[in-house]
Coordinates of C-alpha atoms in Angstrom, one line a residue:
X1 CA -55.6 -4.3 -15.1
X2 CA -55.1 -4.0 -11.3
X3 CA -51.5 -4.2 -10.0
X4 CA -51.1 -5.9 -6.7
X5 CA -49.2 -4.0 -4.0
X6 CA -45.5 -5.0 -3.6
X7 CA -45.1 -7.2 -0.5
X8 CA -42.9 -6.3 2.5
X9 CA -40.8 -9.2 3.6
X10 CA -39.1 -9.8 7.0
X11 CA -35.9 -11.9 6.7
X12 CA -34.2 -13.6 9.7
X13 CA -30.5 -12.9 10.0
X14 CA -27.6 -13.2 12.4
X15 CA -25.4 -10.3 13.5
X16 CA -21.7 -9.7 12.6
X17 CA -19.3 -8.2 15.2
X18 CA -17.2 -6.2 12.8
X19 CA -19.6 -3.6 11.4
X20 CA -18.2 -0.6 13.3
X21 CA -18.1 2.6 11.1
X22 CA -14.8 4.6 11.1
X23 CA -14.2 8.3 10.8
X24 CA -15.1 8.1 7.1
X25 CA -17.9 5.5 7.1
X26 CA -17.8 1.8 6.9
X27 CA -15.3 0.1 4.6
X28 CA -14.4 -3.5 3.8
X29 CA -13.0 -5.4 0.9
X30 CA -15.8 -5.8 -1.7
X31 CA -15.5 -9.6 -1.4
X32 CA -16.7 -9.4 2.2
X33 CA -20.0 -7.8 1.1
X34 CA -20.4 -10.3 -1.7
X35 CA -19.5 -13.5 0.2
X36 CA -21.0 -13.0 3.7
X37 CA -24.7 -13.8 3.9
X38 CA -26.8 -10.7 4.5
X39 CA -23.7 -8.6 5.3
X40 CA -24.9 -5.6 3.3
X41 CA -28.5 -6.0 4.5
X42 CA -27.5 -6.2 8.1
X43 CA -25.5 -2.9 7.9
X44 CA -28.2 -1.1 6.0
X45 CA -30.9 -2.2 8.4
X46 CA -28.7 -1.0 11.3
X47 CA -28.4 2.4 9.6
X48 CA -32.1 2.7 9.0
X49 CA -32.9 1.5 12.5
X50 CA -30.6 4.1 14.0
X51 CA -33.2 6.7 12.8
X52 CA -36.1 6.8 15.3
X53 CA -39.2 5.2 13.9
X54 CA -41.3 8.4 14.3
X55 CA -38.7 10.3 12.3
X56 CA -38.3 7.6 9.7
X57 CA -41.9 7.2 8.7
X58 CA -42.6 9.1 5.5
X59 CA -39.2 10.9 5.6
X60 CA -36.9 11.7 2.7
X61 CA -33.4 10.3 2.2
X62 CA -30.7 10.8 -0.4
X63 CA -28.7 8.0 -2.0
X64 CA -25.6 8.3 -4.2
X65 CA -22.5 6.4 -5.1
X66 CA -19.1 7.0 -6.6
X67 CA -19.9 4.3 -9.3
X68 CA -17.5 1.6 -8.0
X69 CA -18.2 -2.1 -8.4
X70 CA -21.1 -3.4 -6.3
X71 CA -22.7 0.0 -6.1
X72 CA -25.6 -1.0 -8.4
X73 CA -26.4 -4.0 -6.4
X74 CA -26.1 -2.1 -3.1
X75 CA -28.3 0.7 -4.4
X76 CA -31.1 -1.7 -5.4
X77 CA -31.0 -3.3 -1.9
X78 CA -31.1 0.1 -0.2
X79 CA -34.1 1.1 -2.3
X80 CA -35.9 -2.1 -1.4
X81 CA -35.0 -1.8 2.3
X82 CA -35.8 1.9 2.6
X83 CA -39.3 1.2 1.2
X84 CA -39.9 -1.6 3.7
X85 CA -38.7 0.5 6.6
X86 CA -41.1 3.3 6.1
X87 CA -39.0 5.8 4.2
X88 CA -41.4 7.9 2.1
X89 CA -39.1 9.2 -0.6
X90 CA -35.6 8.5 -1.9
X91 CA -33.7 11.0 -4.0
X92 CA -31.1 9.3 -6.1
X93 CA -28.6 10.5 -8.7
X94 CA -29.1 9.4 -12.3
X95 CA -27.5 5.9 -12.7
X96 CA -26.9 6.0 -9.0
X97 CA -24.1 8.6 -9.3
X98 CA -23.7 11.4 -6.8
X99 CA -20.5 12.9 -5.5
X100 CA -20.2 13.1 -1.7
X101 CA -20.4 17.0 -1.8
X102 CA -23.5 16.7 -4.0
X103 CA -25.1 14.4 -1.5
X104 CA -24.5 16.9 1.2
X105 CA -25.8 19.7 -1.0
X106 CA -29.1 17.8 -1.8
X107 CA -29.7 16.8 1.8
X108 CA -29.5 20.4 2.8
X109 CA -31.4 21.7 -0.2
X110 CA -34.5 19.5 0.2
X111 CA -34.2 19.2 4.1
X112 CA -33.8 15.4 4.0
X113 CA -33.4 13.4 7.2
X114 CA -30.1 12.1 5.9
X115 CA -28.3 10.3 3.1
X116 CA -26.3 7.1 2.2
X117 CA -23.2 7.5 0.2
X118 CA -21.7 4.3 -1.4
X119 CA -18.0 5.0 -1.5
X120 CA -14.7 3.8 -0.2
X121 CA -13.2 7.3 -1.0
X122 CA -9.7 6.9 -2.5
X123 CA -9.5 3.2 -2.0
X124 CA -9.3 0.9 -5.2
X125 CA -12.5 -0.5 -6.8
X126 CA -13.5 -3.6 -8.7
X127 CA -14.2 -7.2 -7.4
X128 CA -10.7 -7.3 -5.8
X129 CA -11.0 -3.7 -4.4
X130 CA -12.9 -2.1 -1.6
X131 CA -16.5 -1.0 -0.9
X132 CA -17.9 1.4 1.6
X133 CA -21.0 2.9 3.0
X134 CA -21.3 6.3 4.6
X135 CA -24.3 7.7 6.5
X136 CA -24.8 11.5 6.5
X137 CA -27.2 13.1 8.8
X138 CA -29.7 16.0 8.3
X139 CA -27.1 18.8 8.3
X140 CA -25.5 17.0 5.3
X141 CA -22.4 16.0 7.2
X142 CA -21.0 12.6 8.3
X143 CA -22.8 10.9 11.2
X144 CA -21.3 12.0 14.5
X145 CA -19.9 9.5 17.0
X146 CA -23.3 9.1 18.9
X147 CA -25.0 8.0 15.6
X148 CA -22.2 5.6 14.4
X149 CA -22.0 4.1 17.9
X150 CA -25.7 3.5 17.8
X151 CA -25.4 1.9 14.3
X152 CA -22.7 -0.4 15.6
X153 CA -24.7 -1.5 18.7
X154 CA -27.7 -2.3 16.5
X155 CA -25.5 -4.3 14.1
X156 CA -24.3 -6.5 17.0
X157 CA -27.8 -7.6 18.0
X158 CA -29.7 -7.5 14.8
X159 CA -32.1 -10.5 14.2
X160 CA -34.0 -9.5 11.2
X161 CA -34.3 -7.0 8.4
X162 CA -37.2 -5.7 6.3
X163 CA -37.1 -5.6 2.5
X164 CA -39.3 -5.4 -0.7
X165 CA -37.5 -7.8 -3.0
X166 CA -39.9 -7.3 -5.8
X167 CA -39.4 -3.5 -6.0
X168 CA -37.2 -2.4 -8.9
X169 CA -36.3 1.1 -10.0
X170 CA -35.0 2.4 -13.3
X171 CA -32.1 4.6 -12.3
X172 CA -31.3 5.6 -15.9
X173 CA -34.4 7.7 -16.2
X174 CA -34.7 11.1 -14.5
X175 CA -38.1 11.6 -13.0
X176 CA -40.4 10.3 -10.3
X177 CA -41.4 6.6 -9.9
X178 CA -44.1 5.6 -7.4
X179 CA -44.7 2.1 -5.9
X180 CA -47.7 0.8 -3.9
X181 CA -46.6 -1.4 -1.0
X182 CA -48.6 -3.7 1.2
X183 CA -49.8 -2.2 4.4
X184 CA -48.8 1.3 3.3
X185 CA -51.3 4.1 2.9
X186 CA -49.1 6.3 0.8
X187 CA -47.0 5.2 -2.2
X188 CA -43.3 4.9 -1.8
X189 CA -41.6 7.4 -4.2
X190 CA -38.2 7.4 -5.8
X191 CA -37.0 10.6 -7.6
X192 CA -34.1 10.1 -9.9
X193 CA -32.3 13.5 -10.3
X194 CA -29.6 14.9 -12.6
X195 CA -26.4 14.2 -10.7
X196 CA -24.9 17.6 -11.2
X197 CA -27.7 20.2 -11.4
X198 CA -28.5 21.0 -7.7
X199 CA -24.8 21.2 -6.8
X200 CA -24.0 23.4 -9.8
X201 CA -26.7 25.8 -8.8
X202 CA -25.1 26.1 -5.4
X203 CA -21.7 26.8 -6.9
X204 CA -23.2 29.6 -9.0
X205 CA -24.2 31.4 -5.8
X206 CA -20.7 31.1 -4.4
X207 CA -18.3 32.0 -7.2
X208 CA -18.0 34.7 -9.9
X209 CA -18.3 32.3 -12.9
X210 CA -17.7 35.1 -15.3
X211 CA -14.3 35.8 -13.8
X212 CA -13.3 32.1 -13.9
X213 CA -14.6 31.8 -17.4
X214 CA -12.5 34.8 -18.5
X215 CA -9.5 33.1 -17.0
X216 CA -10.1 29.9 -18.9
X217 CA -11.3 31.4 -22.2
X218 CA -9.8 34.9 -22.5
X219 CA -6.9 36.2 -24.6
X220 CA -4.5 35.1 -22.0
X221 CA -6.3 31.8 -21.6
X222 CA -5.1 29.5 -18.8
X223 CA -4.6 26.0 -20.0
X224 CA -5.8 23.5 -17.4
X225 CA -5.5 19.7 -17.0
X226 CA -8.2 18.0 -14.8
X227 CA -8.0 14.3 -14.0
X228 CA -11.2 12.8 -12.7
X229 CA -9.4 9.5 -12.2
X230 CA -12.4 7.5 -13.6
X231 CA -14.4 8.3 -10.5
X232 CA -17.7 10.1 -10.0
X233 CA -16.3 13.5 -10.8
X234 CA -16.2 13.0 -14.6
X235 CA -19.7 14.3 -15.2
X236 CA -19.1 17.2 -12.8
X237 CA -15.8 18.2 -14.4
X238 CA -17.3 18.1 -18.0
X239 CA -20.5 19.9 -17.1
X240 CA -19.0 22.6 -14.8
X241 CA -15.5 23.3 -15.9
X242 CA -16.0 22.6 -19.7
X243 CA -19.6 23.3 -20.5
X244 CA -20.3 26.0 -18.0
X245 CA -16.9 27.7 -17.6
X246 CA -15.5 27.2 -21.1
X247 CA -12.4 25.0 -20.6
X248 CA -11.7 23.0 -23.8
X249 CA -13.1 19.4 -23.7
X250 CA -9.6 18.0 -23.9
X251 CA -8.7 19.7 -20.7
X252 CA -10.6 16.9 -18.8
X253 CA -9.2 13.4 -18.8
X254 CA -10.4 10.1 -17.3
X255 CA -13.9 11.4 -17.1
X256 CA -15.8 8.2 -17.6
X257 CA -16.8 6.6 -14.3
X258 CA -15.5 3.0 -14.2
X259 CA -16.4 0.4 -11.7
X260 CA -12.7 -0.4 -11.1
X261 CA -11.4 3.2 -11.8
X262 CA -9.4 1.9 -14.7
X263 CA -7.5 -0.4 -12.4
X264 CA -5.9 2.5 -10.6
X265 CA -6.2 3.9 -7.1
X266 CA -8.5 6.9 -7.4
X267 CA -6.2 8.8 -5.0
X268 CA -5.2 12.4 -5.9
X269 CA -1.6 12.5 -4.7
X270 CA 1.9 12.3 -6.2
X271 CA 2.0 8.5 -5.8
X272 CA -1.1 7.7 -7.8
X273 CA -1.9 10.7 -10.0
X274 CA 1.3 10.1 -12.0
X275 CA -0.4 10.7 -15.4
X276 CA -1.4 14.2 -14.4
X277 CA 2.0 14.9 -12.9
X278 CA 3.8 13.8 -16.1
X279 CA 1.5 16.0 -18.2
X280 CA 2.1 19.0 -15.9
X281 CA 5.8 18.6 -16.0
X282 CA 5.8 19.3 -19.7
X283 CA 5.0 23.0 -19.0
X284 CA 2.0 23.1 -21.4
X285 CA -0.5 23.5 -18.7
X286 CA -0.6 26.3 -16.0
X287 CA -3.0 24.5 -13.6
X288 CA -3.7 20.9 -12.9
X289 CA -6.0 19.1 -10.5
X290 CA -7.1 15.6 -9.7
X291 CA -10.0 14.2 -7.6
X292 CA -10.6 11.0 -5.7
X293 CA -13.4 8.6 -6.4
X294 CA -16.2 10.4 -4.6
X295 CA -15.0 14.0 -5.2
X296 CA -14.3 15.2 -1.8
X297 CA -10.5 15.2 -2.1
X298 CA -8.3 17.0 -4.5
X299 CA -4.7 17.8 -5.5
X300 CA -3.4 21.0 -7.0
X301 CA -0.4 21.2 -9.4
X302 CA 1.1 24.3 -10.9
X303 CA 3.0 24.7 -14.2
X304 CA 6.0 22.3 -14.6
X305 CA 4.5 20.0 -11.9
X306 CA 4.8 22.4 -8.9
X307 CA 3.1 20.5 -6.1
X308 CA 0.9 22.3 -3.6
X309 CA 1.0 20.5 -0.3
X310 CA -2.7 20.1 1.0
X311 CA -1.8 22.0 4.2
X312 CA -0.4 24.8 2.2
X313 CA -3.4 24.8 -0.1
X314 CA -5.7 25.2 2.9
X315 CA -3.6 28.2 4.2
X316 CA -3.4 29.9 0.8
X317 CA -7.2 29.5 0.4
X318 CA -7.7 31.0 3.9
X319 CA -5.4 34.0 3.1
X320 CA -7.3 34.7 -0.2
X321 CA -11.0 34.2 0.7
X322 CA -11.7 37.7 -0.3
X323 CA -11.3 36.6 -4.0
X324 CA -14.6 34.6 -3.6
X325 CA -17.9 36.6 -3.6
X326 CA -19.4 34.2 -1.0
X327 CA -16.9 35.2 1.6
X328 CA -17.0 38.9 0.8
X329 CA -20.7 38.7 1.6
X330 CA -20.7 36.2 4.5
X331 CA -17.5 37.2 6.2
X332 CA -15.0 34.9 7.8
X333 CA -15.8 33.7 11.4
X334 CA -13.0 31.1 12.0
X335 CA -11.0 28.2 10.6
X336 CA -10.7 24.6 11.5
X337 CA -8.0 22.0 10.9
X338 CA -7.5 18.4 12.0
X339 CA -4.8 18.0 14.6
X340 CA -2.3 16.3 12.2
X341 CA -2.7 19.1 9.6
X342 CA 0.2 21.6 9.5
X343 CA -0.2 24.8 11.5
X344 CA 0.3 26.9 8.3
X345 CA -3.4 28.1 8.6
X346 CA -2.8 29.2 12.2
X347 CA -0.5 31.9 11.0
X348 CA -3.1 33.2 8.5
X349 CA -5.8 33.1 11.2
X350 CA -3.6 35.2 13.5
X351 CA -3.1 37.8 10.9
X352 CA -6.8 37.9 10.2
X353 CA -7.7 37.9 14.0
X354 CA -10.0 34.9 13.7
X355 CA -9.9 31.7 15.8
X356 CA -8.6 28.3 14.7
X357 CA -10.2 25.1 16.0
X358 CA -7.9 22.0 16.2
X359 CA -10.0 18.9 15.9
X360 CA -9.5 15.2 15.6
X361 CA -9.4 13.7 12.1
X362 CA -12.9 13.3 10.7
X363 CA -15.2 15.9 9.0
X364 CA -18.0 15.3 11.5
X365 CA -16.1 17.5 14.0
X366 CA -16.0 20.4 11.6
X367 CA -19.8 20.1 10.9
X368 CA -20.6 20.9 14.5
X369 CA -18.4 24.1 14.4
X370 CA -20.0 25.2 11.2
X371 CA -23.6 24.6 12.3
X372 CA -22.9 26.8 15.3
X373 CA -21.5 29.6 13.1
X374 CA -17.9 29.3 14.5
X375 CA -16.1 28.1 11.4
X376 CA -16.1 29.3 7.8
X377 CA -13.3 27.2 6.3
X378 CA -11.7 23.9 7.3
X379 CA -9.4 21.2 6.1
X380 CA -7.3 18.1 6.6
X381 CA -3.9 17.1 5.5
X382 CA -5.3 14.2 3.6
X383 CA -6.2 16.4 0.6
X384 CA -9.6 17.5 1.9
X385 CA -10.8 21.1 2.2
X386 CA -14.3 22.7 2.4
X387 CA -16.3 25.6 3.8
X388 CA -19.7 26.2 5.4
X389 CA -21.5 26.1 2.1
X390 CA -21.7 22.3 2.8
X391 CA -20.9 19.9 5.6
X392 CA -18.4 17.8 3.6
X393 CA -15.0 18.4 2.1
X394 CA -15.4 19.5 -1.5
X395 CA -12.7 18.9 -4.1
X396 CA -14.3 20.8 -7.0
X397 CA -15.2 23.8 -4.7
X398 CA -11.5 23.9 -3.7
X399 CA -10.4 23.9 -7.4
X400 CA -12.8 26.8 -8.2
X401 CA -11.4 28.7 -5.2
X402 CA -7.9 28.3 -6.7
X403 CA -9.1 29.4 -10.1
X404 CA -10.8 32.4 -8.5
X405 CA -7.6 33.4 -6.7
X406 CA -5.6 33.1 -9.9
X407 CA -8.2 35.2 -11.8
X408 CA -8.1 37.9 -9.2
X409 CA -4.4 38.0 -8.6
X410 CA -3.4 37.3 -12.2
X411 CA -0.7 35.0 -11.0
X412 CA 0.3 31.3 -11.5
X413 CA 0.1 28.7 -8.8
X414 CA 3.8 28.7 -7.9
X415 CA 4.0 32.5 -7.6
X416 CA 0.9 32.5 -5.3
X417 CA 2.4 29.9 -3.0
X418 CA 5.9 31.4 -2.9
X419 CA 4.5 34.8 -2.1
X420 CA 2.5 33.2 0.7
X421 CA 5.6 31.6 2.1
X422 CA 7.4 34.9 2.0
X423 CA 4.7 36.6 4.0
X424 CA 3.8 33.8 6.4
X425 CA 6.9 31.5 6.3
X426 CA 7.0 27.9 5.0
X427 CA 5.8 24.9 6.9
X428 CA 7.7 21.9 5.7
X429 CA 5.5 18.9 6.1
X430 CA 5.2 15.2 5.2
X431 CA 3.3 12.0 6.3
X432 CA 4.6 8.5 6.4
X433 CA 2.1 5.6 6.3
X434 CA 2.9 2.1 7.7
X435 CA 0.0 0.1 6.3
X436 CA -1.1 -3.5 7.1
X437 CA 0.5 -3.7 10.6
X438 CA -0.5 -6.4 12.9
X439 CA -3.1 -4.7 15.1
X440 CA -1.6 -5.9 18.4
X441 CA 1.9 -4.6 17.4
X442 CA 0.5 -1.2 16.3
X443 CA -1.4 -0.9 19.6
X444 CA 1.7 -1.5 21.8
X445 CA 3.8 0.8 19.7
X446 CA 1.4 3.6 20.5
X447 CA 0.9 2.5 24.1
X448 CA 4.6 2.4 24.8
X449 CA 5.2 5.8 23.1
X450 CA 2.4 7.3 25.2
X451 CA 4.0 6.0 28.3
X452 CA 7.3 7.5 27.2
X453 CA 6.0 11.0 26.4
X454 CA 3.9 11.1 29.5
X455 CA 6.9 10.9 31.8
X456 CA 7.6 14.3 33.5
X457 CA 11.2 14.2 32.3
X458 CA 10.2 14.0 28.7
X459 CA 9.2 17.7 28.5
X460 CA 12.3 19.8 28.2
X461 CA 14.3 16.7 26.9
X462 CA 16.6 17.5 24.0
X463 CA 17.2 15.4 20.8
X464 CA 20.3 16.0 18.8
X465 CA 20.4 14.9 15.2
X466 CA 23.5 16.0 13.4
X467 CA 23.8 19.8 13.9
X468 CA 20.1 20.0 14.8
X469 CA 18.9 20.1 18.4
X470 CA 15.2 19.9 19.3
X471 CA 13.9 20.7 22.8
X472 CA 10.5 19.2 23.7
X473 CA 8.1 21.9 24.8
X474 CA 4.9 19.9 25.0
X475 CA 3.9 16.2 24.6
X476 CA 0.5 14.6 25.0
X477 CA -2.2 12.3 23.8
X478 CA -4.6 14.6 21.9
X479 CA -8.0 15.1 23.5
X480 CA -10.7 17.2 22.0
X481 CA -13.6 18.9 23.8
X482 CA -16.2 20.0 21.4
X483 CA -16.9 23.7 22.1
X484 CA -20.5 23.4 20.9
X485 CA -21.8 20.4 22.8
X486 CA -19.0 19.5 25.2
X487 CA -18.5 16.0 23.9
X488 CA -15.0 14.6 24.5
X489 CA -12.9 12.6 22.0
X490 CA -9.9 11.0 23.6
X491 CA -6.8 9.2 22.3
X492 CA -6.8 11.0 19.0
X493 CA -3.1 10.8 18.4
X494 CA 0.2 11.5 20.1
X495 CA 1.8 15.0 19.8
X496 CA 5.3 16.1 20.4
X497 CA 5.8 19.8 20.0
X498 CA 9.3 21.3 20.1
X499 CA 10.4 24.8 21.2
X500 CA 10.9 26.0 17.6
X501 CA 7.4 25.0 16.6
X502 CA 8.3 21.7 14.9
X503 CA 6.0 18.8 15.5
X504 CA 5.9 15.0 15.3
X505 CA 2.5 13.3 15.3
X506 CA 1.7 9.6 15.6
X507 CA -1.8 8.4 14.8
X508 CA -3.5 5.1 14.1
X509 CA -5.8 5.4 11.2
X510 CA -9.4 4.1 11.3
X511 CA -9.7 3.8 7.5
X512 CA -7.6 0.6 7.3
X513 CA -9.1 -2.9 7.7
X514 CA -6.4 -5.2 6.5
X515 CA -4.3 -4.9 9.5
X516 CA -3.7 -1.4 11.0
X517 CA -2.2 1.8 9.6
X518 CA 0.2 3.9 11.7
X519 CA 0.7 7.4 10.4
X520 CA 3.7 9.5 11.3
X521 CA 3.6 13.2 10.6
X522 CA 6.5 15.7 10.7
X523 CA 6.4 19.5 10.5
X524 CA 9.1 22.2 10.6
X525 CA 8.6 25.9 10.3
X526 CA 11.0 28.1 8.3
X527 CA 10.6 31.9 8.2
X528 CA 13.7 32.8 6.2
X529 CA 12.7 33.1 2.5
X530 CA 16.3 32.1 1.5
X531 CA 15.6 28.7 2.9
X532 CA 12.2 28.1 1.2
X533 CA 13.6 26.0 -1.7
X534 CA 14.9 23.0 0.2
X535 CA 13.5 19.5 -0.3
X536 CA 11.0 18.7 2.4
X537 CA 12.5 15.4 3.3
X538 CA 15.9 16.9 3.7
X539 CA 14.5 19.5 6.2
X540 CA 12.4 17.0 8.0
X541 CA 15.0 14.2 8.1
X542 CA 16.1 14.9 11.7
X543 CA 12.5 14.9 12.9
X544 CA 11.8 11.7 11.1
X545 CA 14.9 10.2 12.7
X546 CA 13.6 11.2 16.1
X547 CA 10.2 9.7 15.3
X548 CA 11.7 6.4 14.2
X549 CA 13.9 6.2 17.3
X550 CA 10.9 6.9 19.7
X551 CA 8.6 4.5 18.0
X552 CA 11.1 1.7 17.1
X553 CA 8.7 1.0 14.3
X554 CA 11.2 -0.7 12.1
X555 CA 12.6 -2.9 14.8
X556 CA 9.2 -3.9 16.1
X557 CA 7.6 -4.6 12.8
X558 CA 10.5 -5.8 10.7
X559 CA 9.7 -3.0 8.2
X560 CA 12.5 -1.2 6.4
X561 CA 10.4 1.8 5.6
X562 CA 6.9 3.2 5.2
X563 CA 4.3 2.0 2.7
X564 CA 3.5 5.5 1.3
X565 CA 5.1 8.9 1.8
X566 CA 3.0 12.0 1.1

């Protein structure tokens, strides 16, 4: 019996003016995608149209999701539209699931033209939660500004989209599926792949799995507790840490991906990963970790709930890269950190005589550095760390680095961190988030502060808080000139740097969409080991007082305090 080719349909649409991707993709409340006509289709068509037609015809793309609500619907639409727009092959994780690091891995492995990741990262899921779409380019990293700007411009003028509404794929079955389309000479192909396998094979080339397995299974077995927070990382944790590396099955919790993440924020920090924190405080486990929904962020806890600040984690990893075979073989060329991230890694870089690149927030800036061979390790204060093995931050990779360090040094998390502080000094650090601000108010808070710190008299000004006196050494609006291609990113946050190395940073976050988020960062350096046991907020209190005085955030917004403190 002859099967008729699947028709390609062109649908008329009208543009929306709010489809501008941020530093971590395009995010909105899920209800927006569900309620606004063609909202999803418009954005997907804009993404596909951003790829030149000659490059798009017959090319390969990767698609994955963190499993959140609406992902199944969106994946089907992407498949139907990719087919209609000339894509030759889609590679999709089984049941649509792929972590963000795995998407980057597969893009690079198969030399795809790019990939689409359905995730809103650490934001909540479910019908009342959030949904997001990220476009990664051929190097496996997030789309650079030039590409996201092009997507946005297309979205503002779009008049139609192409789709094959009768095309349906079985995502539960690993293997190849082919479809004949109208007016197409070659069949459109979908390959459903094991969500973990390609990524696992990459990790095998980076780490000494035998050393890690010995740590987790040997006579002095390290008991670990890993919380996947009901995101996409469940299958990765079970397959890699339990099946491959021998950790007991009950070491891994919340490993079933749920569309609403069990009603919790899949955000690996002390505010939301309270179940892990409580378990670690009991002292039974020597190592704990949690991941966000799509697996690119992580948190590390030591025995008795010892918290490793993400900036400290980045610095400790940098100082111990020789514990990982990959870096012993490849060497270390340089480090990268986002501007708000603490300068702890800078001191490590100085001791290793390698450069540090200070970039705006957003992993796309690191990708350029890594592609040019300048950067081996990079990280952000928002619980993201990665290396040049991929072009994304990679939570499980970071956990395996920590386990490699523990196996090599035969020390616990707290001892490793405290020895690091003794050698390099401690960088006390915290971040305050003011979420949901009225955009106009947030804009003028930043504008007025920029005016203040730009005055010539501001540099060398002194601020006295109690017995502490801080002298301003430098103040500016951070601007980044990419050393690879010369592109310039302006207005990336306000910096106030004091003579003792302390810093205050103000930055508007692009990840918010219900109002605006203003983030305030405070950092203070302490070299004296006898002063390394103080509470961060006690140390940083004077700096925070200066930040509040300069910004007048409480007076101008009516707020009594921040939404979240990390």
